[in-house]
Amino acid sequence: MCTYLTEHLEIKGSGKGAEGWFKLDQASVYFDHPVHLPLEHSLNIDFLQPSLGPSARVAVELDLGSAKRLADAIISTLAQVSEGLLQG
Amino acid sequence: MMSDQMLAETVEVEGFGGDGIEAYFARPTGSGPYGSVVVIHHMPGYDEATKEITRKFAYHGYQAICVNLYSREAPGAAPDDAAATARARGGVPDERLVGDVKGAAEFLRSQAASNSRVGVIGYCSGGRQAFLSACSLDDIDAAAVCYGAFIVSDPLPEMPSKVRSLIHLTPNAACPILGLFGAEDKFPTPEEVAKLDSELTKYSKEHEFHIFEGAGHGFFAVDRPSYRPEAANEGWQKIWAFFGKHLSN
């Protein structure tokens, strides 16, 4: 099904797409049909810079287990970073 | 020997608000007259699979067109990028969808080979939009709804979607409706399909529903794991019979 289950967030970062690196200021996280992964549904993340057009996008499609492990790894990594570095 | 020659190409049609929008138009090259079908793409967009469906209708003797519903958000973009952009902006508003289908239907009727009869078919989110078209336009001759969700029920509270159910529009349905659903689908559930069926019956709207065992959502999608050949093949037979009856000369 088309779940429409989407979270949008503003971000500050950079990503590398087909044309090289570009600034990112938006992300969409959603659970829906993947384009490429051979599953009916997946956890998909789009990193976007809308001002550069639709193709300024870094996309990933993950199965549920991978998505959870990625989320845990991000939290775990950030937890290990010293307070001083987090300021930057 | 009957010719199976067809022509498929990108054209521009006048959609909602007079906007020029991209569309994929496939038709037999004979003189007709042919019935026509507006193909509404699924949420992943105006993609290769939907263009293949559009050509399938031409192979079966229909003029068929699929409008790129994301033309405005992402002109010229790859279908997956366009779908991502449209999603980020909250999807396609219902009013705009109806205007785009209306423009596509007018384009089909204006063709020299048209028999003036136009149907609409949609898959997934497009199934909901096919029902919306049937209830919003008075000159559509037949509508096929393939596993359209959120016709009977609103999206779940955790789905921050602007999409709302359409069941209240049932009295406005202006053409026969074919419904094709999977028994294992959760969106819509068999209970929701039964509710829509009974609502159409209540308002004496001509319709036929088929629910395929062993199939879930997206059973027509040949490029996805949800593909169920038995249900899809039988479903296509229902489509040819339905459009053959309502869109023929």
Tab-separated table of C-alpha atoms in Angstrom:
chain	number	residue	atom	x	y	z
A	1	MET	CA	0.000	0.000	0.000
A	2	CYS	CA	0.950	3.624	-0.254
A	3	THR	CA	1.322	4.380	3.431
A	4	TYR	CA	1.795	8.155	3.260
A	5	LEU	CA	3.655	7.540	6.512
A	6	THR	CA	6.255	10.255	6.269
A	7	GLU	CA	8.293	12.391	8.621
A	8	HIS	CA	9.955	15.523	7.339
A	9	LEU	CA	12.814	17.256	9.091
A	10	GLU	CA	15.090	20.172	8.488
A	11	ILE	CA	18.726	19.173	8.527
A	12	LYS	CA	22.107	20.738	8.024
A	13	GLY	CA	24.607	18.630	6.150
A	14	SER	CA	26.070	17.610	2.831
A	15	GLY	CA	25.459	14.626	0.615
A	16	LYS	CA	26.971	13.151	-2.491
A	17	GLY	CA	24.720	12.470	-5.458
A	18	ALA	CA	25.199	11.762	-9.147
A	19	GLU	CA	26.599	15.261	-9.726
A	20	GLY	CA	28.898	15.284	-6.713
A	21	TRP	CA	28.558	16.912	-3.324
A	22	PHE	CA	25.832	19.361	-2.417
A	23	LYS	CA	24.375	20.937	0.703
A	24	LEU	CA	21.376	19.264	2.321
A	25	ASP	CA	18.672	21.067	4.213
A	26	GLN	CA	15.781	18.636	4.321
A	27	ALA	CA	15.155	14.939	4.917
A	28	SER	CA	12.116	12.726	4.472
A	29	VAL	CA	11.850	9.480	6.381
A	30	TYR	CA	9.048	7.208	5.274
A	31	PHE	CA	7.811	3.637	5.240
A	32	ASP	CA	6.488	2.741	1.833
A	33	HIS	CA	7.178	0.971	-1.442
A	34	PRO	CA	10.848	0.972	-2.361
A	35	VAL	CA	11.959	1.759	-5.901
A	36	HIS	CA	14.861	-0.669	-6.008
A	37	LEU	CA	14.953	-2.931	-2.932
A	38	PRO	CA	13.047	-6.160	-3.676
A	39	LEU	CA	10.623	-5.820	-0.778
A	40	GLU	CA	7.034	-4.681	-0.713
A	41	HIS	CA	7.752	-2.026	1.920
A	42	SER	CA	10.919	-0.505	3.290
A	43	LEU	CA	12.174	2.308	5.463
A	44	ASN	CA	13.278	4.974	3.027
A	45	ILE	CA	15.271	8.119	3.633
A	46	ASP	CA	15.635	10.979	1.181
A	47	PHE	CA	18.228	13.642	1.883
A	48	LEU	CA	17.229	16.676	-0.131
A	49	GLN	CA	18.182	20.135	-1.277
A	50	PRO	CA	14.929	21.311	-2.904
A	51	SER	CA	16.413	24.555	-4.213
A	52	LEU	CA	18.645	22.525	-6.544
A	53	GLY	CA	15.724	20.553	-7.986
A	54	PRO	CA	14.287	17.043	-7.596
A	55	SER	CA	17.468	15.222	-8.559
A	56	ALA	CA	19.438	16.831	-5.716
A	57	ARG	CA	18.601	13.797	-3.620
A	58	VAL	CA	20.522	11.110	-1.800
A	59	ALA	CA	18.191	8.162	-1.322
A	60	VAL	CA	18.432	4.949	0.665
A	61	GLU	CA	15.962	2.086	1.046
A	62	LEU	CA	16.461	-0.255	4.028
A	63	ASP	CA	14.723	-3.335	5.317
A	64	LEU	CA	13.322	-2.961	8.827
A	65	GLY	CA	16.183	-4.681	10.637
A	66	SER	CA	18.759	-2.592	8.813
A	67	ALA	CA	16.874	0.598	9.544
A	68	LYS	CA	16.723	-0.176	13.253
A	69	ARG	CA	20.408	-1.110	13.379
A	70	LEU	CA	21.301	2.099	11.574
A	71	ALA	CA	19.216	4.172	13.983
A	72	ASP	CA	20.828	2.399	16.959
A	73	ALA	CA	24.291	2.885	15.476
A	74	ILE	CA	23.699	6.611	15.040
A	75	ILE	CA	22.495	6.985	18.632
A	76	SER	CA	25.299	4.772	19.931
A	77	THR	CA	27.978	6.629	18.007
A	78	LEU	CA	26.715	10.003	19.144
A	79	ALA	CA	26.660	8.745	22.745
A	80	GLN	CA	30.343	7.976	22.535
A	81	VAL	CA	31.300	11.406	21.283
A	82	SER	CA	32.717	13.655	23.968
A	83	GLU	CA	30.741	16.686	25.047
A	84	GLY	CA	33.318	19.052	23.588
A	85	LEU	CA	33.085	17.618	20.091
A	86	LEU	CA	29.278	17.722	20.150
A	87	GLN	CA	29.427	21.519	20.392
A	88	GLY	CA	30.842	21.720	16.886
B	1	MET	CA	-4.327	-9.740	-40.931
B	2	MET	CA	-5.166	-7.312	-38.134
B	3	SER	CA	-2.452	-4.738	-37.457
B	4	ASP	CA	-0.931	-4.570	-33.987
B	5	GLN	CA	1.032	-1.417	-34.777
B	6	MET	CA	1.006	1.204	-32.069
B	7	LEU	CA	2.548	4.577	-31.347
B	8	ALA	CA	3.667	5.655	-27.890
B	9	GLU	CA	5.087	9.080	-27.128
B	10	THR	CA	5.217	11.930	-24.668
B	11	VAL	CA	2.644	14.661	-25.244
B	12	GLU	CA	1.394	17.686	-23.346
B	13	VAL	CA	-2.176	17.928	-22.140
B	14	GLU	CA	-3.998	20.778	-20.453
B	15	GLY	CA	-4.578	19.800	-16.860
B	16	PHE	CA	-5.987	21.447	-13.769
B	17	GLY	CA	-5.889	25.237	-13.878
B	18	GLY	CA	-4.915	25.212	-17.552
B	19	ASP	CA	-1.447	23.931	-16.730
B	20	GLY	CA	0.406	22.175	-19.523
B	21	ILE	CA	1.441	18.805	-18.130
B	22	GLU	CA	3.473	15.917	-19.444
B	23	ALA	CA	1.696	12.693	-20.387
B	24	TYR	CA	2.536	9.367	-21.993
B	25	PHE	CA	0.135	8.577	-24.838
B	26	ALA	CA	-0.071	5.143	-26.465
B	27	ARG	CA	-2.569	4.152	-29.126
B	28	PRO	CA	-3.105	1.818	-32.045
B	29	THR	CA	-2.197	3.493	-35.331
B	30	GLY	CA	-5.381	2.424	-37.117
B	31	SER	CA	-8.264	4.757	-37.868
B	32	GLY	CA	-10.413	3.441	-35.028
B	33	PRO	CA	-12.822	4.269	-33.665
B	34	TYR	CA	-11.240	3.303	-30.350
B	35	GLY	CA	-12.332	3.560	-26.755
B	36	SER	CA	-9.910	5.363	-24.471
B	37	VAL	CA	-8.477	4.927	-21.011
B	38	VAL	CA	-6.829	7.359	-18.596
B	39	VAL	CA	-4.232	5.431	-16.580
B	40	ILE	CA	-3.537	6.949	-13.153
B	41	HIS	CA	-0.083	6.064	-11.911
B	42	HIS	CA	0.673	4.846	-8.407
B	43	MET	CA	2.403	6.906	-5.737
B	44	PRO	CA	5.926	5.872	-6.866
B	45	GLY	CA	5.196	7.897	-9.917
B	46	TYR	CA	5.094	8.132	-13.661
B	47	ASP	CA	7.439	5.217	-14.015
B	48	GLU	CA	8.455	2.571	-16.492
B	49	ALA	CA	5.967	0.047	-15.102
B	50	THR	CA	3.030	2.438	-15.505
B	51	LYS	CA	4.094	3.304	-19.039
B	52	GLU	CA	4.148	-0.430	-19.748
B	53	ILE	CA	0.549	-0.659	-18.512
B	54	THR	CA	-0.358	2.266	-20.765
B	55	ARG	CA	1.087	0.446	-23.774
B	56	LYS	CA	-0.782	-2.693	-22.756
B	57	PHE	CA	-4.049	-0.838	-23.260
B	58	ALA	CA	-2.922	0.262	-26.726
B	59	TYR	CA	-2.052	-3.366	-27.527
B	60	HIS	CA	-5.610	-4.252	-26.592
B	61	GLY	CA	-7.066	-1.622	-28.885
B	62	TYR	CA	-7.498	1.407	-26.643
B	63	GLN	CA	-6.100	4.883	-26.797
B	64	ALA	CA	-4.428	5.240	-23.417
B	65	ILE	CA	-2.789	8.103	-21.628
B	66	CYS	CA	-0.953	8.422	-18.353
B	67	VAL	CA	-0.527	11.923	-17.011
B	68	ASN	CA	2.564	12.699	-14.991
B	69	LEU	CA	0.817	13.837	-11.826
B	70	TYR	CA	4.135	15.201	-10.548
B	71	SER	CA	4.806	17.368	-13.616
B	72	ARG	CA	4.434	20.560	-11.667
B	73	GLU	CA	6.668	19.632	-8.736
B	74	ALA	CA	9.391	18.002	-10.774
B	75	PRO	CA	9.298	18.699	-14.514
B	76	GLY	CA	11.698	16.465	-16.393
B	77	ALA	CA	12.954	14.704	-13.265
B	78	ALA	CA	13.478	10.950	-12.962
B	79	PRO	CA	10.257	9.291	-11.730
B	80	ASP	CA	11.720	8.298	-8.363
B	81	ASP	CA	13.085	11.792	-7.736
B	82	ALA	CA	9.765	13.301	-8.793
B	83	ALA	CA	7.856	10.995	-6.447
B	84	ALA	CA	10.172	11.948	-3.586
B	85	THR	CA	9.599	15.636	-4.276
B	86	ALA	CA	5.827	15.197	-4.490
B	87	ARG	CA	5.855	13.214	-1.258
B	88	ALA	CA	7.883	15.892	0.501
B	89	ARG	CA	5.236	18.425	-0.522
B	90	GLY	CA	2.341	16.336	0.751
B	91	GLY	CA	1.228	14.501	-2.390
B	92	VAL	CA	-1.289	15.406	-5.077
B	93	PRO	CA	-4.337	17.441	-3.988
B	94	ASP	CA	-7.625	15.800	-4.947
B	95	GLU	CA	-8.933	18.840	-6.792
B	96	ARG	CA	-5.823	18.976	-8.959
B	97	LEU	CA	-6.029	15.265	-9.697
B	98	VAL	CA	-9.590	15.603	-10.922
B	99	GLY	CA	-8.610	18.498	-13.174
B	100	ASP	CA	-5.720	16.546	-14.622
B	101	VAL	CA	-7.879	13.475	-15.336
B	102	LYS	CA	-10.499	15.721	-16.919
B	103	GLY	CA	-7.863	17.270	-19.183
B	104	ALA	CA	-6.520	13.848	-20.135
B	105	ALA	CA	-10.032	12.605	-20.967
B	106	GLU	CA	-10.672	15.654	-23.132
B	107	PHE	CA	-7.382	15.083	-24.919
B	108	LEU	CA	-8.385	11.477	-25.668
B	109	ARG	CA	-11.838	12.467	-26.917
B	110	SER	CA	-10.305	15.080	-29.225
B	111	GLN	CA	-8.352	12.433	-31.135
B	112	ALA	CA	-9.675	11.618	-34.598
B	113	ALA	CA	-9.722	7.890	-33.821
B	114	SER	CA	-11.717	8.286	-30.583
B	115	ASN	CA	-15.176	6.790	-30.199
B	116	SER	CA	-15.779	9.418	-27.488
B	117	ARG	CA	-15.933	6.867	-24.703
B	118	VAL	CA	-13.337	7.230	-21.946
B	119	GLY	CA	-12.615	5.078	-18.936
B	120	VAL	CA	-10.219	5.549	-16.075
B	121	ILE	CA	-8.096	3.036	-14.204
B	122	GLY	CA	-5.765	3.457	-11.250
B	123	TYR	CA	-3.579	1.327	-9.047
B	124	CYS	CA	-2.781	1.768	-5.379
B	125	SER	CA	-3.172	5.511	-4.613
B	126	GLY	CA	-4.360	5.739	-8.227
B	127	GLY	CA	-7.174	3.332	-7.360
B	128	ARG	CA	-8.485	5.826	-4.861
B	129	GLN	CA	-8.067	8.542	-7.467
B	130	ALA	CA	-9.975	6.492	-10.078
B	131	PHE	CA	-12.898	6.314	-7.646
B	132	LEU	CA	-12.542	10.050	-7.001
B	133	SER	CA	-12.665	10.679	-10.762
B	134	ALA	CA	-15.772	8.523	-11.151
B	135	CYS	CA	-17.492	10.543	-8.424
B	136	SER	CA	-16.279	13.966	-9.577
B	137	LEU	CA	-16.540	13.907	-13.371
B	138	ASP	CA	-19.815	13.311	-15.155
B	139	ASP	CA	-18.375	12.290	-18.502
B	140	ILE	CA	-16.296	9.259	-17.534
B	141	ASP	CA	-17.865	6.083	-18.945
B	142	ALA	CA	-16.255	3.436	-16.707
B	143	ALA	CA	-13.816	3.336	-13.801
B	144	ALA	CA	-11.565	0.500	-12.639
B	145	VAL	CA	-10.320	0.688	-9.053
B	146	CYS	CA	-7.353	-1.571	-8.360
B	147	TYR	CA	-6.712	-1.934	-4.630
B	148	GLY	CA	-7.339	1.714	-3.856
B	149	ALA	CA	-6.867	2.444	-0.165
B	150	PHE	CA	-8.446	5.219	1.902
B	151	ILE	CA	-11.703	5.255	-0.049
B	152	VAL	CA	-13.723	3.960	2.887
B	153	SER	CA	-11.513	4.974	5.822
B	154	ASP	CA	-9.196	7.888	6.514
B	155	PRO	CA	-5.488	7.120	6.847
B	156	LEU	CA	-4.406	6.014	10.307
B	157	PRO	CA	-3.727	8.830	12.794
B	158	GLU	CA	0.019	8.234	12.559
B	159	MET	CA	-0.089	8.812	8.821
B	160	PRO	CA	0.237	12.588	8.472
B	161	SER	CA	-1.559	12.649	5.173
B	162	LYS	CA	-3.947	15.170	3.714
B	163	VAL	CA	-5.765	12.309	2.022
B	164	ARG	CA	-9.255	11.663	3.302
B	165	SER	CA	-11.834	8.971	2.643
B	166	LEU	CA	-14.206	9.358	-0.271
B	167	ILE	CA	-17.090	7.154	0.795
B	168	HIS	CA	-19.372	10.178	1.172
B	169	LEU	CA	-19.005	10.792	-2.561
B	170	THR	CA	-20.547	7.427	-3.486
B	171	PRO	CA	-23.955	8.959	-4.375
B	172	ASN	CA	-22.141	11.012	-7.036
B	173	ALA	CA	-20.606	8.031	-8.847
B	174	ALA	CA	-21.500	8.706	-12.472
B	175	CYS	CA	-20.286	5.547	-14.207
B	176	PRO	CA	-20.004	1.783	-13.710
B	177	ILE	CA	-17.172	0.798	-11.380
B	178	LEU	CA	-14.982	-2.294	-11.473
B	179	GLY	CA	-13.185	-3.091	-8.219
B	180	LEU	CA	-10.232	-5.484	-8.097
B	181	PHE	CA	-8.822	-6.300	-4.673
B	182	GLY	CA	-6.569	-8.774	-2.892
B	183	ALA	CA	-8.013	-10.857	-0.058
B	184	GLU	CA	-4.780	-10.409	1.912
B	185	ASP	CA	-4.584	-6.649	1.492
B	186	LYS	CA	-4.597	-4.513	4.627
B	187	PHE	CA	-5.148	-1.224	2.771
B	188	PRO	CA	-7.949	-1.674	1.913
B	189	THR	CA	-9.047	-4.545	4.115
B	190	PRO	CA	-11.677	-7.004	2.846
B	191	GLU	CA	-14.069	-5.382	5.346
B	192	GLU	CA	-13.513	-1.981	3.751
B	193	VAL	CA	-14.038	-3.484	0.311
B	194	ALA	CA	-17.313	-5.014	1.526
B	195	LYS	CA	-18.380	-1.631	2.920
B	196	LEU	CA	-17.686	0.091	-0.396
B	197	ASP	CA	-19.528	-2.670	-2.230
B	198	SER	CA	-22.598	-2.272	-0.028
B	199	GLU	CA	-22.485	1.509	-0.276
B	200	LEU	CA	-22.495	1.348	-4.077
B	201	THR	CA	-25.374	-1.139	-3.913
B	202	LYS	CA	-27.260	1.132	-1.512
B	203	TYR	CA	-27.140	3.959	-4.043
B	204	SER	CA	-27.942	1.631	-6.979
B	205	LYS	CA	-24.583	2.285	-8.610
B	206	GLU	CA	-23.606	-0.250	-11.255
B	207	HIS	CA	-20.477	-2.041	-10.097
B	208	GLU	CA	-18.726	-5.374	-9.920
B	209	PHE	CA	-16.108	-6.275	-7.335
B	210	HIS	CA	-13.671	-9.165	-7.455
B	211	ILE	CA	-11.507	-10.208	-4.512
B	212	PHE	CA	-8.607	-12.504	-5.326
B	213	GLU	CA	-7.485	-15.128	-2.846
B	214	GLY	CA	-3.762	-15.453	-2.280
B	215	ALA	CA	-3.162	-11.884	-3.384
B	216	GLY	CA	-2.422	-8.772	-1.391
B	217	HIS	CA	-1.767	-5.177	-2.299
B	218	GLY	CA	-0.075	-4.546	-5.631
B	219	PHE	CA	-0.739	-7.923	-7.221
B	220	PHE	CA	-0.672	-6.425	-10.728
B	221	ALA	CA	2.844	-4.999	-10.263
B	222	VAL	CA	5.074	-7.258	-12.345
B	223	ASP	CA	8.260	-5.601	-11.049
B	224	ARG	CA	7.476	-6.069	-7.358
B	225	PRO	CA	7.437	-9.006	-4.935
B	226	SER	CA	3.700	-8.488	-4.508
B	227	TYR	CA	3.074	-9.688	-8.068
B	228	ARG	CA	0.625	-12.590	-8.168
B	229	PRO	CA	0.389	-13.833	-11.753
B	230	GLU	CA	-2.812	-15.807	-11.262
B	231	ALA	CA	-4.699	-12.881	-9.742
B	232	ALA	CA	-3.171	-10.430	-12.202
B	233	ASN	CA	-4.059	-12.524	-15.248
B	234	GLU	CA	-7.599	-13.006	-14.043
B	235	GLY	CA	-7.775	-9.341	-13.140
B	236	TRP	CA	-6.733	-8.307	-16.624
B	237	GLN	CA	-9.491	-10.517	-18.049
B	238	LYS	CA	-11.994	-8.685	-15.850
B	239	ILE	CA	-10.614	-5.368	-17.071
B	240	TRP	CA	-10.892	-6.309	-20.750
B	241	ALA	CA	-14.441	-7.547	-20.256
B	242	PHE	CA	-15.453	-4.443	-18.279
B	243	PHE	CA	-13.919	-1.864	-20.591
B	244	GLY	CA	-14.987	-3.929	-23.606
B	245	LYS	CA	-18.580	-3.601	-22.437
B	246	HIS	CA	-18.528	0.063	-21.471
B	247	LEU	CA	-16.013	1.647	-23.842
B	248	SER	CA	-16.829	-0.131	-27.083
B	249	ASN	CA	-18.386	1.579	-30.059
